[in-house]
Tab-separated table of C-alpha atoms and ligand atoms in Angstrom:
chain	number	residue	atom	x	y	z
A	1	UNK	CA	36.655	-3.629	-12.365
A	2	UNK	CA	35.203	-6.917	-13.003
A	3	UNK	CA	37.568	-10.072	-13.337
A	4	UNK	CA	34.913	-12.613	-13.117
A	5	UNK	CA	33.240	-14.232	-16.162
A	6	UNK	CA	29.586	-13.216	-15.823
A	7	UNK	CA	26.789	-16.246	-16.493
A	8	UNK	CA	24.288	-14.086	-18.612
A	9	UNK	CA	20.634	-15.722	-17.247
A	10	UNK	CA	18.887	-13.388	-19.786
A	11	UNK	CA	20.505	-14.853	-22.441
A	12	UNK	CA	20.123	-18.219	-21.622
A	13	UNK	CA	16.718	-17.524	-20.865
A	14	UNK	CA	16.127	-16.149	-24.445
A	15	UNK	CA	17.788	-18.769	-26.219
A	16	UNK	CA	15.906	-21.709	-24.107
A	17	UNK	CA	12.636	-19.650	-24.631
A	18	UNK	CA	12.703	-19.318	-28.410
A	19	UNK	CA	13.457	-22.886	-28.414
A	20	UNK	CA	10.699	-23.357	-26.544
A	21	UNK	CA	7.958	-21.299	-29.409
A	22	UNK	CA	9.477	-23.341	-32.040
A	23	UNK	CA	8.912	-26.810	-30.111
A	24	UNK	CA	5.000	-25.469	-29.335
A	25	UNK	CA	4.410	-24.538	-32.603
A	26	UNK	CA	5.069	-28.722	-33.832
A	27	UNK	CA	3.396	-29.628	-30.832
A	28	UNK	CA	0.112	-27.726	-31.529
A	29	UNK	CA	0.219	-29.008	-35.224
A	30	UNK	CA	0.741	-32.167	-33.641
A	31	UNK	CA	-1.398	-32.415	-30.675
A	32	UNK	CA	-3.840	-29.925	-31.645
A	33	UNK	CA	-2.915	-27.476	-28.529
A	34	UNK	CA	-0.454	-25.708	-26.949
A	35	UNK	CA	0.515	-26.096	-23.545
A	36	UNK	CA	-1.101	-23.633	-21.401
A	37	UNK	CA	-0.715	-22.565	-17.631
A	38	UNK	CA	-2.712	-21.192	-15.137
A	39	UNK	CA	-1.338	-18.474	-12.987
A	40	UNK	CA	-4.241	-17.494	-10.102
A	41	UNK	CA	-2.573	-14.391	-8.546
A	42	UNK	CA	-4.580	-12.480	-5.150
A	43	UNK	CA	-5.290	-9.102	-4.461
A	44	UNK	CA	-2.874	-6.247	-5.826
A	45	UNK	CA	0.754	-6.400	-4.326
A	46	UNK	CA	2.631	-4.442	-7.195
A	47	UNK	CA	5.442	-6.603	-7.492
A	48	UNK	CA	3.361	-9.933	-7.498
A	49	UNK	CA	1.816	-7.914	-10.519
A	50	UNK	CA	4.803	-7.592	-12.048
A	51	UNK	CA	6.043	-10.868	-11.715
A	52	UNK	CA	2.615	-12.498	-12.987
A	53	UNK	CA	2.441	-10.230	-16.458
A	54	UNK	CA	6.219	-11.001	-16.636
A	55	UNK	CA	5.324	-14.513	-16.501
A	56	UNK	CA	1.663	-13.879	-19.022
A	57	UNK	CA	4.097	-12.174	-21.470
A	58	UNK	CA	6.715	-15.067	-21.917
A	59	UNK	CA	3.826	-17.378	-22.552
A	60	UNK	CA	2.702	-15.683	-24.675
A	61	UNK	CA	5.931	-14.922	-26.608
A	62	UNK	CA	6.171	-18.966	-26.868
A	63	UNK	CA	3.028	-19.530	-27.795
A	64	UNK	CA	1.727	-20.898	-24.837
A	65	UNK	CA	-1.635	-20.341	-23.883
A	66	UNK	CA	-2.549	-18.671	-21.057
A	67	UNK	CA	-5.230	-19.048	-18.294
A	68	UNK	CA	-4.697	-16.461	-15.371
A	69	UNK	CA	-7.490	-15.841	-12.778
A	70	UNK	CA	-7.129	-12.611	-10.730
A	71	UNK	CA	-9.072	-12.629	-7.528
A	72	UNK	CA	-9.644	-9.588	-5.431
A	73	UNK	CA	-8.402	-10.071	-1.595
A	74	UNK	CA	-11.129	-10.678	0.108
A	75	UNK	CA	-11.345	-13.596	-1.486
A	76	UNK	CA	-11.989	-17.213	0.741
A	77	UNK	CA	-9.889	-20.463	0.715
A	78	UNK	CA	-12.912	-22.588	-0.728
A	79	UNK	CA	-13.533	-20.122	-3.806
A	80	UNK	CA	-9.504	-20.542	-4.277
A	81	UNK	CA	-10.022	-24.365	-3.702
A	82	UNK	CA	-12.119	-24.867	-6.136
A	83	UNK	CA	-11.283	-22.396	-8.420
A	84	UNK	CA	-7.730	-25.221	-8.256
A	85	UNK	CA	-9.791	-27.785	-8.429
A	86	UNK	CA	-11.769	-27.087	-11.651
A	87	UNK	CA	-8.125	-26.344	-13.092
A	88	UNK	CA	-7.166	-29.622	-12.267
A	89	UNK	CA	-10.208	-31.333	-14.595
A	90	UNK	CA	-9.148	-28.546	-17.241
A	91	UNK	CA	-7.565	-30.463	-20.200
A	92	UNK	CA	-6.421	-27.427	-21.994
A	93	UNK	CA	-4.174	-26.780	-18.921
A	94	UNK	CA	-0.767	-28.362	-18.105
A	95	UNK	CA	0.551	-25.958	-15.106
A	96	UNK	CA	-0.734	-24.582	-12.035
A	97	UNK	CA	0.828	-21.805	-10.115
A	98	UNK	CA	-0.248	-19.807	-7.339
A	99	UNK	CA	1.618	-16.160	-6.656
A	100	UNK	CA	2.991	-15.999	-3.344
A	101	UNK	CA	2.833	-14.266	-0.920
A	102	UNK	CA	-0.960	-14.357	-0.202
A	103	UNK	CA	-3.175	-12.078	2.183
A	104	UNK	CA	-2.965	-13.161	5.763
A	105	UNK	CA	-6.071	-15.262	5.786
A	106	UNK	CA	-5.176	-17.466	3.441
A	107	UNK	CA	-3.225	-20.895	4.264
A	108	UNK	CA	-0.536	-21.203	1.003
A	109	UNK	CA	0.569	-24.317	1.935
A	110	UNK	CA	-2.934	-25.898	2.146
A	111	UNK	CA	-3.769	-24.425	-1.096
A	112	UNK	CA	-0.699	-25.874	-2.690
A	113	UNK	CA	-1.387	-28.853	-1.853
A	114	UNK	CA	-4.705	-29.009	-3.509
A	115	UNK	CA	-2.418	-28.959	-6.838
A	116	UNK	CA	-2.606	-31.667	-8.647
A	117	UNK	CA	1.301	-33.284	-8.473
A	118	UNK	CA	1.408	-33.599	-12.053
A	119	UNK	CA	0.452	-30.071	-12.884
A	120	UNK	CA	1.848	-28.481	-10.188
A	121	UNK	CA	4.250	-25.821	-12.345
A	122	UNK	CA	6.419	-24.353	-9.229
A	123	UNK	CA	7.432	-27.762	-8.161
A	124	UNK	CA	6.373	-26.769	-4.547
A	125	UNK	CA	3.568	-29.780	-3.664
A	126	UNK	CA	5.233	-32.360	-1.472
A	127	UNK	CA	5.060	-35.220	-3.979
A	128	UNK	CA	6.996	-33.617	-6.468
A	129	UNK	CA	9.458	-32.196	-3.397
A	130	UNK	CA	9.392	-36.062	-1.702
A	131	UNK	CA	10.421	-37.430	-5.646
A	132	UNK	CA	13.456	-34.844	-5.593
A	133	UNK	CA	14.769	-35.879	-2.000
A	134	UNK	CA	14.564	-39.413	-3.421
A	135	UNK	CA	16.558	-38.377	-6.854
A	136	UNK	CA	13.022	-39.515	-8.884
A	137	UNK	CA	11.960	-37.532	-12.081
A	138	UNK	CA	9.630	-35.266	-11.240
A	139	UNK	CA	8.582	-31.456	-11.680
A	140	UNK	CA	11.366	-29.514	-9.708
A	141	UNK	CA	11.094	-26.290	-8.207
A	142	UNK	CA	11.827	-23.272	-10.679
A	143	UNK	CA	14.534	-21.421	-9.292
A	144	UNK	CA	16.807	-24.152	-8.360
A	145	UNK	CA	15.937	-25.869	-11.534
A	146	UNK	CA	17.307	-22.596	-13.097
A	147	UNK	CA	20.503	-22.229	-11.408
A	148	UNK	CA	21.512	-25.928	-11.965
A	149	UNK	CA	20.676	-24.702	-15.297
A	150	UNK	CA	23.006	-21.731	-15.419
A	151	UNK	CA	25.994	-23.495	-13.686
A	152	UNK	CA	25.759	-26.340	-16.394
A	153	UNK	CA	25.528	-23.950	-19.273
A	154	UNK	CA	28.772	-22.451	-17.974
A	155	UNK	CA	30.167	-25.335	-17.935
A	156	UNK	CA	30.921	-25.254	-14.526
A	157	UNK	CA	32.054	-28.934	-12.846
A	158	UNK	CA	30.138	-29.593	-9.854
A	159	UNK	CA	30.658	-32.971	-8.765
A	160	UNK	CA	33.202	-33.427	-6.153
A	161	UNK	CA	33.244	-29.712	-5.707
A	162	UNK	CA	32.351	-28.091	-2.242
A	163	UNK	CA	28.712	-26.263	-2.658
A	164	UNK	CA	27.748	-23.714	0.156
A	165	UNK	CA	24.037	-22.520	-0.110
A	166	UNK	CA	23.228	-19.719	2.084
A	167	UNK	CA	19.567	-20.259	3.125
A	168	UNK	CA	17.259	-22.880	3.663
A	169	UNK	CA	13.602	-22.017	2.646
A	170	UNK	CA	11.636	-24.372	0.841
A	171	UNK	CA	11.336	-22.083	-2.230
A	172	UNK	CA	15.159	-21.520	-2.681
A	173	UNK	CA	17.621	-23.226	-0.175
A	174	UNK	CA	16.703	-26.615	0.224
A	175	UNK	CA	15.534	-27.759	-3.048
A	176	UNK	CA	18.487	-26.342	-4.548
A	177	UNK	CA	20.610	-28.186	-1.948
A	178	UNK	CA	19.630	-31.427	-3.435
A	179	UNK	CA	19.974	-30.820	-6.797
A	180	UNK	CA	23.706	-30.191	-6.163
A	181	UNK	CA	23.791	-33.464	-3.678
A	182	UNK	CA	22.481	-34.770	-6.803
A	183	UNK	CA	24.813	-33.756	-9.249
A	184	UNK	CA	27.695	-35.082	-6.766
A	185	UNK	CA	28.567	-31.696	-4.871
A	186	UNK	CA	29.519	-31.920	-1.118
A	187	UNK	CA	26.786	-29.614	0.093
A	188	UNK	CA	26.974	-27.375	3.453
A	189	UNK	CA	23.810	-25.472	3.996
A	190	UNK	CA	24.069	-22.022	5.924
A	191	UNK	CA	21.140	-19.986	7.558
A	192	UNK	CA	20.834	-17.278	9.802
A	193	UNK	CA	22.175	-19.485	12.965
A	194	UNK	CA	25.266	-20.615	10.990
A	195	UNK	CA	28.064	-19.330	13.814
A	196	UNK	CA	30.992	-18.037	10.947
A	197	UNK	CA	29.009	-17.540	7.512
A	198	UNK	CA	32.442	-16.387	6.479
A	199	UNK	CA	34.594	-19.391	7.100
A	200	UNK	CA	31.665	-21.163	5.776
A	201	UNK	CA	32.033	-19.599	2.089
A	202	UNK	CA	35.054	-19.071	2.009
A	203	UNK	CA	35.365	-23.068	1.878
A	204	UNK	CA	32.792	-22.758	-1.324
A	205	UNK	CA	33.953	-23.621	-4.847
A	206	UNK	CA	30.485	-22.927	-5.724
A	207	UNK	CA	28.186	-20.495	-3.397
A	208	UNK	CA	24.770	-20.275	-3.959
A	209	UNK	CA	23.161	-16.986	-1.914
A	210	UNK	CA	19.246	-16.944	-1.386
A	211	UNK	CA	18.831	-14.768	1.851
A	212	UNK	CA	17.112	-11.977	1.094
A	213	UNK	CA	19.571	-9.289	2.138
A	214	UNK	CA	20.868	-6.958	-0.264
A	215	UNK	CA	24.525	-7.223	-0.660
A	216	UNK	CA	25.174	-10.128	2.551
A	217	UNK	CA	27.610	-11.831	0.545
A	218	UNK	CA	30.889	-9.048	0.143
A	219	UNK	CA	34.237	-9.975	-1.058
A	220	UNK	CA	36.144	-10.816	1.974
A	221	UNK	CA	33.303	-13.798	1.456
A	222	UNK	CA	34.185	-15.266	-1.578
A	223	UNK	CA	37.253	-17.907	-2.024
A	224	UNK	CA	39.209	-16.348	-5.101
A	225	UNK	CA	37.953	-18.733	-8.139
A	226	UNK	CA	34.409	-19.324	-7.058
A	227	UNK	CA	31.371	-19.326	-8.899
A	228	UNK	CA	28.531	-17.355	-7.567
A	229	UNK	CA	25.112	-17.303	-7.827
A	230	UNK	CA	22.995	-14.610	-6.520
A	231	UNK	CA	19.509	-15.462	-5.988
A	232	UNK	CA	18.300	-12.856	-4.177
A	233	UNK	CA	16.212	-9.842	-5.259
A	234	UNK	CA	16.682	-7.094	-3.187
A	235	UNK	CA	15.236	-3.136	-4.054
A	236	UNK	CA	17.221	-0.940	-2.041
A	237	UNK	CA	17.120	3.205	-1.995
A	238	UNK	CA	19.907	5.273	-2.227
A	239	UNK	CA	20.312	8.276	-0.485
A	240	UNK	CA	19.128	10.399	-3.782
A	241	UNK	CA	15.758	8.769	-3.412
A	242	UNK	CA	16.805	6.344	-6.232
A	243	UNK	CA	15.937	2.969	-5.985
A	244	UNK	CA	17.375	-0.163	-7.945
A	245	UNK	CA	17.643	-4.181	-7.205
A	246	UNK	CA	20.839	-5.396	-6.241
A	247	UNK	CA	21.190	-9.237	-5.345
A	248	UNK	CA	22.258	-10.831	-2.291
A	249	UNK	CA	25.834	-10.595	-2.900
A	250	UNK	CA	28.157	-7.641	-3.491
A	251	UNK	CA	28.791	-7.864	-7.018
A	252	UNK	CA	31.156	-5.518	-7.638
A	253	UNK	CA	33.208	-6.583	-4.482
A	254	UNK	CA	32.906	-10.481	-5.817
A	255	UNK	CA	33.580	-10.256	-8.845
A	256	UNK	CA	36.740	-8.953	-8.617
A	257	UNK	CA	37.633	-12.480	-6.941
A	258	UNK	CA	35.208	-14.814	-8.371
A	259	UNK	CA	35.956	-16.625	-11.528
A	260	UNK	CA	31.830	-16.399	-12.509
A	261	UNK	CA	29.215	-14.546	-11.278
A	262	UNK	CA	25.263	-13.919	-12.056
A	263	UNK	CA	24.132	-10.846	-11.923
A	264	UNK	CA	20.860	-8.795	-10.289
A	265	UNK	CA	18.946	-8.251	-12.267
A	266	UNK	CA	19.484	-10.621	-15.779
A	267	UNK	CA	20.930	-13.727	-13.844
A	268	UNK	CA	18.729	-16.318	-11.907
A	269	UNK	CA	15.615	-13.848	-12.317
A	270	UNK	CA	14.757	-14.833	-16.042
A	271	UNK	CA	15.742	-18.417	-15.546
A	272	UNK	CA	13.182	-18.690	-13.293
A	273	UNK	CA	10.427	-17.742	-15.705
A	274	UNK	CA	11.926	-19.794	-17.937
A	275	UNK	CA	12.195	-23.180	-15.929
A	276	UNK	CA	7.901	-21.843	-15.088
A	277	UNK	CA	7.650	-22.489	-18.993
A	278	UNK	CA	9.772	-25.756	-18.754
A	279	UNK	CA	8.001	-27.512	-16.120
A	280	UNK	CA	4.133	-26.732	-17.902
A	281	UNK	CA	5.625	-28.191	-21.671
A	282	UNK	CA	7.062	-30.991	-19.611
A	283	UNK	CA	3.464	-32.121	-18.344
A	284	UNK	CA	2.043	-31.243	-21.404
A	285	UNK	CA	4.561	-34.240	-22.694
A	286	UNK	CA	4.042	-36.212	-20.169
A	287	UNK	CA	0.596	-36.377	-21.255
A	288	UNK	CA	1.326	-37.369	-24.940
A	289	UNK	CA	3.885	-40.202	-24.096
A	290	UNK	CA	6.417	-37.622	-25.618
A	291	UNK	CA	10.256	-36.788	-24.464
A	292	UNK	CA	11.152	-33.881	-23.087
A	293	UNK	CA	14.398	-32.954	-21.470
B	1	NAP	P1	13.289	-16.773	2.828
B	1	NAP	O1	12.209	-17.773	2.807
B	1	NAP	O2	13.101	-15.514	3.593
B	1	NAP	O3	14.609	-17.496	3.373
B	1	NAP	C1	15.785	-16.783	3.631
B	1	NAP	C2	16.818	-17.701	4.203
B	1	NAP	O4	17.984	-16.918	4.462
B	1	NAP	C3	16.427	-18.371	5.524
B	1	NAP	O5	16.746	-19.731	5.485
B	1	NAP	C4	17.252	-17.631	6.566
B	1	NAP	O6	17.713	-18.429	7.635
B	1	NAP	C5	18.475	-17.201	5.760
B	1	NAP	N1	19.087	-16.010	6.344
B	1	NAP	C6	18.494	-14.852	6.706
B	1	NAP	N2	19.403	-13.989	7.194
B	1	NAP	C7	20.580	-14.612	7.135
B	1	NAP	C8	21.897	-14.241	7.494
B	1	NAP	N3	22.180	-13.043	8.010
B	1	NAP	N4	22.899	-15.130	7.300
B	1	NAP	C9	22.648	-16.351	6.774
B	1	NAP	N5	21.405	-16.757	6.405
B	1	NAP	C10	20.406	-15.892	6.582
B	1	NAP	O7	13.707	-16.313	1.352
B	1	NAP	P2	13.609	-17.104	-0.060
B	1	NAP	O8	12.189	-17.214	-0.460
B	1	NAP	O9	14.458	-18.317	-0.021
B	1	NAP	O10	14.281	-16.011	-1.002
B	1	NAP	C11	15.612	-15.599	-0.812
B	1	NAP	C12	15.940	-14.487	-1.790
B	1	NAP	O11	15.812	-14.985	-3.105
B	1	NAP	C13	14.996	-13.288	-1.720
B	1	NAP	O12	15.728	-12.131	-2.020
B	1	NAP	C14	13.998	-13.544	-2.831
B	1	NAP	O13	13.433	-12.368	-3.341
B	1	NAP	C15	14.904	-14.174	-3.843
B	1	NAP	N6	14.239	-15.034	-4.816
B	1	NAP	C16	14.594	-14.866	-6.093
B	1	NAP	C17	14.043	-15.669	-7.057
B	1	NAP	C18	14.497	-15.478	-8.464
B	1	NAP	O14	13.787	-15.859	-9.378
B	1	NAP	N7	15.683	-14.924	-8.668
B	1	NAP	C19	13.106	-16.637	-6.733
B	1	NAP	C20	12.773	-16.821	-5.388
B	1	NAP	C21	13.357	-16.008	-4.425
B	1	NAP	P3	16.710	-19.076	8.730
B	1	NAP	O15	16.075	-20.247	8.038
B	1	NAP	O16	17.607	-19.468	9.818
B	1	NAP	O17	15.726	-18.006	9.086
């Protein structure tokens, strides 16, 4: 039985997305292009597949154009270098992304930062990450962008309130972390050396989970009235064979004592996407002097 209200991330994602299409289409009449991005994805890792036509299909669903390279693993750093660097000098293009995880013998972070900062779509290259620790504009990373997203959509108050984020990668954790020192949350940051994760938690009014372990977070975990967002995507087998994602939190167990909860899948996952979309039509703006929020 669930008690807690759920913060629908497809939904959202929908509604922001069709917004989107109808924004490109002025802009192209406008500007005489749409926005486009550039996803360069490696070798053949099935769920980096997935995750790249996801990402092909909601441009194209707003209209956006689309400029995906595919290389096969073997290849170098200097053909992906430059194969960055001619993107960079490509007017029709506004974003940059990269699929991670990349074979072994490539160096990700060297290659991100060959980005240009102003089209660098994940909000990963250090310029844009230095202008969020400083609380500058800038391109912010996608998922935390999308849960600050989802927690104001709910209307959920966050300044003043206690924030617990469990995890501290790059990707996830920390960037997410300063958004909600941003928006005036007391922040506490737990990781996998945190000595009681529980007592830790339990003090969040809202607790953010990006760990990568399916189901971490259970009940016994949550303060009653929380809000909870689960970041993680986890697949998990059962013991028919049958497998399924489930998040980084319990969700049945928590939402019987949360007062909101995203779920896995349809929760953080789509906003995500979404906030990929957001970032490219923002430096598209940028570059015609126009607003966009
Ligand atoms: P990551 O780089 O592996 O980081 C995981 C973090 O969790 C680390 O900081 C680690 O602590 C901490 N941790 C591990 N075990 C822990 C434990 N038992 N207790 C407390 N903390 C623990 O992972 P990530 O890239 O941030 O991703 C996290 C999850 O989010 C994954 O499931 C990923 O698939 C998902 N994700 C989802 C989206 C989306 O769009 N929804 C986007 C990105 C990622 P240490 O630093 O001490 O090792």
């Amino acid at each position: 039985m669930t008690s807690a209200q759920i913060i629908d991330g497809k939904a959202l994602a929908k509604r922001m997305q069709a917004e989107m299409g109808d924004r490109i289409a002025q802009w192209r009449s406008q500007f005489g292009r749409a926005p486009g991005l550039a996803v360069l994805m490696v070798g053949d890792n099935p769920a980096s597949a997935a995750y790249v036509k996801n990402k092909e299909l909601a441009c194209q669903r707003i209209g956006m154009q689309s400029f995906g390279q595919h290389f096969p693993t073997s290849v170098t750093q200097a053909e992906l270098e430059q194969a960055i660097a001619q993107l960079n000098q490509d007017d029709r293009v506004d974003g940059i992304l990269v699929q991670l995880p990349l074979p072994e013998h490539l160096d990700a972070i060297a290659l991100l930062n060959t980005i240009h900062p102003d089209k660098d779509a994940d909000g990963l290259h250090p310029y844009n990450m230095g202008k969020l620790m400083r609380g500058e504009v800038g391109l912010q990373s996608c998922t935390p962008a999308g849960v600050m997203q989802l927690l104001q959509t709910a209307n959920i108050e966050v300044a003043g309130k206690t924030a617990v984020v469990i995890g501290r990668s790059i990707l996830v954790g920390k960037p997410v972390a300063m958004l909600l020192l941003q928006a005036n949350a007391t922040v506490i940051m737990a990781h996998s050396r945190t000595e009681d994760l529980k007592a830790t938690t339990r003090s969040a009014d809202i607790l953010i989970a990006a760990v990568g372990k399916p189901e971490l977070v259970t009940r016994d975990m949550v303060k009653p009235g929380a809000v909870v967002i689960d970041v993680g995507i986890n697949r998990i087998t059962d013991y028919e064979g049958n497998s399924r994602l489930v998040g980084d939190v319990d969700f049945e167990g928590a939402s019987q004592v949360a007062s909101h909860i995203t779920p896995v899948p349809g929760g953080v996952g789509p906003m995500t996407v979404t906030m990929l979309m957001h970032n490219t039509i923002w430096s598209y703006c940028r570059r015609y002097g126009t607003a966009y929020n």
